[in-house]
Structures are given as structure tokens and as C-alpha cells.
């Protein structure tokens, strides 16, 4: 088969349709790097009419020179905010992982990495269907900054 032209095919459609899902899929394949993150940022702001505010942890990719240069080139269309170092209590992701660990993973015997992965993904898919539960993670007093 002929190689696909850039910007065509399933991966491009996924990226335009849902940049977060596309980014997570690529990250899952151990390809989380500056190029992947820049691709995500570009898709995230592609159709944005207003500035996009993104809160990030301090992963080295988030602070890469190319990322900083790209964000600066957008002249305020994308603003990155970084959580303080060593502050998991300020990251809502940690509430999600804590919930899954306490209520689901920690109560099962897990025999291998694939089984762990299956349980975690199943619970993440389940959480997608429970918006009230997801919203409750943001009501924690340490996360009030998000809602203000």
C-alpha cells in the first residue's frame, strides 16, 4: 500500500476530532515526547476562538525549549500554567488515580502488567460515564483554584 499523505488517515482524524484521546493513545505507546506534546497543543488550539488555558505538571516535555517557543509564537492564544513541584494534592488527576487504586485496583489480585492495564482502562472508561463522580474530584478544597 502507498504511504498516506501527511494530515490524512485515522490518526489525523483522531487528532482533529479529539486531541486529548489521540494524545493519550500516542502516550500509551511510549512516544510521549516534545513532538507528541506539540502536536497535541496544536490540535488543542486549532479551532479555539478564545485563549486556551492549560494547567500542567512539571514533566520535562512541558518545559522544552521548542514548547516555550511555540507558545510564545501564539501571542497569548495558549497560556500554560504549571503546578508547583511536588504538589500532587493540586492535580485532579491524582484524585482520579487515588479513587481507582482504592476502590478497584487495590481490591483485586493482579497477576501481570496486562491485567493491571485492563482493570485501569476499564475503570477509566467507567468514570467517563459518571460525570457527577468526576466533578466531585474537583470539589476537594485543595482544587478550589480550578473552579475560581
PDB file of C-alpha atoms in Angstrom:
ATOM      1  CA  UNK A   1       0.000   0.000   0.000  1.00  0.00           C
ATOM      2  CA  UNK A   2       1.047   3.580  -0.623  1.00  0.00           C
ATOM      3  CA  UNK A   3       2.054   5.665   2.383  1.00  0.00           C
ATOM      4  CA  UNK A   4      -0.589   8.148   3.460  1.00  0.00           C
ATOM      5  CA  UNK A   5      -0.108  11.818   2.809  1.00  0.00           C
ATOM      6  CA  UNK A   6       0.588  13.940   5.887  1.00  0.00           C
ATOM      7  CA  UNK A   7      -2.595  15.080   7.565  1.00  0.00           C
ATOM      8  CA  UNK A   8      -4.602  12.134   6.257  1.00  0.00           C
ATOM      9  CA  UNK A   9      -5.786   8.862   7.722  1.00  0.00           C
ATOM     10  CA  UNK A  10      -7.130   7.625  11.023  1.00  0.00           C
ATOM     11  CA  UNK A  11      -4.516   9.253  13.265  1.00  0.00           C
ATOM     12  CA  UNK A  12      -5.111  12.685  11.738  1.00  0.00           C
ATOM     13  CA  UNK A  13      -8.884  12.312  12.022  1.00  0.00           C
ATOM     14  CA  UNK A  14      -8.498  11.234  15.667  1.00  0.00           C
ATOM     15  CA  UNK A  15      -6.248  14.212  16.360  1.00  0.00           C
ATOM     16  CA  UNK A  16      -8.675  16.753  14.894  1.00  0.00           C
ATOM     17  CA  UNK A  17     -11.750  15.117  16.416  1.00  0.00           C
ATOM     18  CA  UNK A  18     -10.411  14.582  19.933  1.00  0.00           C
ATOM     19  CA  UNK A  19      -6.843  15.798  20.583  1.00  0.00           C
ATOM     20  CA  UNK A  20      -6.842  14.539  24.181  1.00  0.00           C
ATOM     21  CA  UNK A  21      -7.808  10.979  23.198  1.00  0.00           C
ATOM     22  CA  UNK A  22      -5.261  10.984  20.380  1.00  0.00           C
ATOM     23  CA  UNK A  23      -2.552  12.286  22.702  1.00  0.00           C
ATOM     24  CA  UNK A  24      -3.308   9.651  25.337  1.00  0.00           C
ATOM     25  CA  UNK A  25      -3.233   6.892  22.715  1.00  0.00           C
ATOM     26  CA  UNK A  26       0.193   8.028  21.482  1.00  0.00           C
ATOM     27  CA  UNK A  27       1.463   8.423  25.048  1.00  0.00           C
ATOM     28  CA  UNK A  28       0.349   4.879  25.776  1.00  0.00           C
ATOM     29  CA  UNK A  29       2.669   3.702  23.014  1.00  0.00           C
ATOM     30  CA  UNK A  30       5.657   5.193  24.869  1.00  0.00           C
ATOM     31  CA  UNK A  31       6.023   8.016  22.379  1.00  0.00           C
ATOM     32  CA  UNK A  32       5.417  10.862  24.819  1.00  0.00           C
ATOM     33  CA  UNK A  33       7.985  13.397  23.742  1.00  0.00           C
ATOM     34  CA  UNK A  34       8.237  17.028  22.687  1.00  0.00           C
ATOM     35  CA  UNK A  35       6.940  16.287  19.173  1.00  0.00           C
ATOM     36  CA  UNK A  36       3.888  14.464  20.535  1.00  0.00           C
ATOM     37  CA  UNK A  37       3.162  17.237  23.023  1.00  0.00           C
ATOM     38  CA  UNK A  38       3.493  19.953  20.378  1.00  0.00           C
ATOM     39  CA  UNK A  39       1.142  18.005  18.116  1.00  0.00           C
ATOM     40  CA  UNK A  40      -1.354  17.881  20.994  1.00  0.00           C
ATOM     41  CA  UNK A  41      -1.049  21.627  21.676  1.00  0.00           C
ATOM     42  CA  UNK A  42      -1.596  22.474  18.017  1.00  0.00           C
ATOM     43  CA  UNK A  43      -4.719  20.327  17.862  1.00  0.00           C
ATOM     44  CA  UNK A  44      -5.965  21.702  21.167  1.00  0.00           C
ATOM     45  CA  UNK A  45      -5.983  25.302  19.965  1.00  0.00           C
ATOM     46  CA  UNK A  46      -6.794  24.614  16.311  1.00  0.00           C
ATOM     47  CA  UNK A  47     -10.423  25.811  16.398  1.00  0.00           C
ATOM     48  CA  UNK A  48     -10.269  27.793  19.645  1.00  0.00           C
ATOM     49  CA  UNK A  49     -11.895  31.200  19.379  1.00  0.00           C
ATOM     50  CA  UNK A  50     -10.701  32.296  22.817  1.00  0.00           C
ATOM     51  CA  UNK A  51      -7.391  31.795  24.608  1.00  0.00           C
ATOM     52  CA  UNK A  52      -6.836  28.279  25.934  1.00  0.00           C
ATOM     53  CA  UNK A  53      -5.548  27.886  29.495  1.00  0.00           C
ATOM     54  CA  UNK A  54      -3.736  24.636  30.217  1.00  0.00           C
ATOM     55  CA  UNK A  55      -2.579  23.540  33.676  1.00  0.00           C
ATOM     56  CA  UNK A  56       0.371  21.155  33.582  1.00  0.00           C
ATOM     57  CA  UNK A  57       2.635  19.258  35.890  1.00  0.00           C
ATOM     58  CA  UNK A  58       6.390  19.672  35.593  1.00  0.00           C
ATOM     59  CA  UNK A  59       7.198  16.870  33.180  1.00  0.00           C
ATOM     60  CA  UNK A  60      10.361  17.862  31.256  1.00  0.00           C
ATOM     61  CA  UNK A  61       8.467  17.794  27.941  1.00  0.00           C
ATOM     62  CA  UNK A  62       6.177  20.558  29.194  1.00  0.00           C
ATOM     63  CA  UNK A  63       9.203  22.829  29.737  1.00  0.00           C
ATOM     64  CA  UNK A  64      11.048  22.030  26.492  1.00  0.00           C
ATOM     65  CA  UNK A  65      12.537  24.970  24.579  1.00  0.00           C
ATOM     66  CA  UNK A  66      10.504  24.109  21.494  1.00  0.00           C
ATOM     67  CA  UNK A  67       7.296  24.110  23.550  1.00  0.00           C
ATOM     68  CA  UNK A  68       8.118  27.513  25.045  1.00  0.00           C
ATOM     69  CA  UNK A  69       8.941  28.902  21.603  1.00  0.00           C
ATOM     70  CA  UNK A  70       5.696  27.559  20.146  1.00  0.00           C
ATOM     71  CA  UNK A  71       3.575  29.001  22.960  1.00  0.00           C
ATOM     72  CA  UNK A  72       5.301  32.394  22.599  1.00  0.00           C
ATOM     73  CA  UNK A  73       4.642  32.365  18.846  1.00  0.00           C
ATOM     74  CA  UNK A  74       0.903  32.151  19.536  1.00  0.00           C
ATOM     75  CA  UNK A  75       0.874  35.585  21.177  1.00  0.00           C
ATOM     76  CA  UNK A  76      -1.450  34.696  24.038  1.00  0.00           C
ATOM     77  CA  UNK A  77      -3.747  32.229  22.271  1.00  0.00           C
ATOM     78  CA  UNK A  78      -2.381  29.475  24.556  1.00  0.00           C
ATOM     79  CA  UNK A  79      -1.341  30.038  28.153  1.00  0.00           C
ATOM     80  CA  UNK A  80       0.438  27.360  30.153  1.00  0.00           C
ATOM     81  CA  UNK A  81       0.292  27.271  33.941  1.00  0.00           C
ATOM     82  CA  UNK A  82       2.471  24.906  35.941  1.00  0.00           C
ATOM     83  CA  UNK A  83       1.627  23.255  39.216  1.00  0.00           C
ATOM     84  CA  UNK A  84       4.243  23.711  41.932  1.00  0.00           C
ATOM     85  CA  UNK A  85       6.760  20.886  42.145  1.00  0.00           C
ATOM     86  CA  UNK A  86       5.850  18.020  44.481  1.00  0.00           C
ATOM     87  CA  UNK A  87       2.210  19.059  44.820  1.00  0.00           C
ATOM     88  CA  UNK A  88       0.068  16.084  43.828  1.00  0.00           C
ATOM     89  CA  UNK A  89      -2.760  17.414  46.005  1.00  0.00           C
ATOM     90  CA  UNK A  90      -3.218  20.226  43.453  1.00  0.00           C
ATOM     91  CA  UNK A  91      -3.501  17.858  40.490  1.00  0.00           C
ATOM     92  CA  UNK A  92      -7.019  16.493  39.893  1.00  0.00           C
ATOM     93  CA  UNK A  93      -5.515  13.507  38.060  1.00  0.00           C
ATOM     94  CA  UNK A  94      -4.217  12.308  41.409  1.00  0.00           C
ATOM     95  CA  UNK A  95      -7.785  12.170  42.756  1.00  0.00           C
ATOM     96  CA  UNK A  96      -8.820  10.006  39.824  1.00  0.00           C
ATOM     97  CA  UNK A  97      -5.863   7.642  40.279  1.00  0.00           C
ATOM     98  CA  UNK A  98      -6.452   7.510  44.039  1.00  0.00           C
ATOM     99  CA  UNK A  99     -10.091   6.603  43.518  1.00  0.00           C
ATOM    100  CA  UNK A 100      -9.265   3.844  41.025  1.00  0.00           C
ATOM    101  CA  UNK A 101      -6.493   2.481  43.236  1.00  0.00           C
ATOM    102  CA  UNK A 102      -8.549   2.490  46.436  1.00  0.00           C
ATOM    103  CA  UNK A 103     -11.895   1.319  45.044  1.00  0.00           C
ATOM    104  CA  UNK A 104     -10.856  -1.031  42.273  1.00  0.00           C
ATOM    105  CA  UNK A 105      -7.199  -1.968  41.760  1.00  0.00           C
ATOM    106  CA  UNK A 106      -6.350  -2.390  45.434  1.00  0.00           C
ATOM    107  CA  UNK A 107      -9.203  -4.838  45.970  1.00  0.00           C
ATOM    108  CA  UNK A 108      -8.112  -7.320  43.308  1.00  0.00           C
ATOM    109  CA  UNK A 109      -5.372  -9.833  42.900  1.00  0.00           C
ATOM    110  CA  UNK A 110      -3.360  -8.776  39.881  1.00  0.00           C
ATOM    111  CA  UNK A 111      -1.132 -11.324  38.218  1.00  0.00           C
ATOM    112  CA  UNK A 112       0.570  -9.303  35.482  1.00  0.00           C
ATOM    113  CA  UNK A 113       1.016  -5.915  33.870  1.00  0.00           C
ATOM    114  CA  UNK A 114      -1.604  -6.560  31.172  1.00  0.00           C
ATOM    115  CA  UNK A 115      -4.240  -7.418  33.764  1.00  0.00           C
ATOM    116  CA  UNK A 116      -3.436  -4.213  35.679  1.00  0.00           C
ATOM    117  CA  UNK A 117      -3.699  -2.203  32.473  1.00  0.00           C
ATOM    118  CA  UNK A 118      -7.072  -3.781  31.623  1.00  0.00           C
ATOM    119  CA  UNK A 119      -8.508  -3.007  35.069  1.00  0.00           C
ATOM    120  CA  UNK A 120      -7.316   0.595  35.000  1.00  0.00           C
ATOM    121  CA  UNK A 121      -8.639   1.243  31.472  1.00  0.00           C
ATOM    122  CA  UNK A 122     -11.978  -0.373  32.305  1.00  0.00           C
ATOM    123  CA  UNK A 123     -12.334   1.879  35.343  1.00  0.00           C
ATOM    124  CA  UNK A 124     -11.307   4.992  33.393  1.00  0.00           C
ATOM    125  CA  UNK A 125     -13.949   4.168  30.757  1.00  0.00           C
ATOM    126  CA  UNK A 126     -16.472   3.666  33.566  1.00  0.00           C
ATOM    127  CA  UNK A 127     -15.603   7.067  35.033  1.00  0.00           C
ATOM    128  CA  UNK A 128     -16.267   8.701  31.655  1.00  0.00           C
ATOM    129  CA  UNK A 129     -19.892   7.660  32.087  1.00  0.00           C
ATOM    130  CA  UNK A 130     -20.131   9.098  35.625  1.00  0.00           C
ATOM    131  CA  UNK A 131     -19.797  12.868  35.249  1.00  0.00           C
ATOM    132  CA  UNK A 132     -21.116  13.561  38.758  1.00  0.00           C
ATOM    133  CA  UNK A 133     -18.348  11.443  40.257  1.00  0.00           C
ATOM    134  CA  UNK A 134     -15.717  13.120  38.065  1.00  0.00           C
ATOM    135  CA  UNK A 135     -16.972  16.561  39.079  1.00  0.00           C
ATOM    136  CA  UNK A 136     -16.781  15.548  42.735  1.00  0.00           C
ATOM    137  CA  UNK A 137     -12.991  15.239  42.441  1.00  0.00           C
ATOM    138  CA  UNK A 138     -12.849  18.970  41.729  1.00  0.00           C
ATOM    139  CA  UNK A 139     -14.712  19.833  44.943  1.00  0.00           C
ATOM    140  CA  UNK A 140     -11.734  18.946  47.095  1.00  0.00           C
ATOM    141  CA  UNK A 141     -10.577  22.096  48.954  1.00  0.00           C
ATOM    142  CA  UNK A 142      -7.046  21.833  47.509  1.00  0.00           C
ATOM    143  CA  UNK A 143      -8.517  22.053  43.993  1.00  0.00           C
ATOM    144  CA  UNK A 144     -10.634  25.169  44.582  1.00  0.00           C
ATOM    145  CA  UNK A 145      -8.233  27.136  42.376  1.00  0.00           C
ATOM    146  CA  UNK A 146      -9.680  25.341  39.337  1.00  0.00           C
ATOM    147  CA  UNK A 147     -13.241  26.474  39.911  1.00  0.00           C
ATOM    148  CA  UNK A 148     -12.452  30.079  40.831  1.00  0.00           C
TER     149      UNK A 148
END
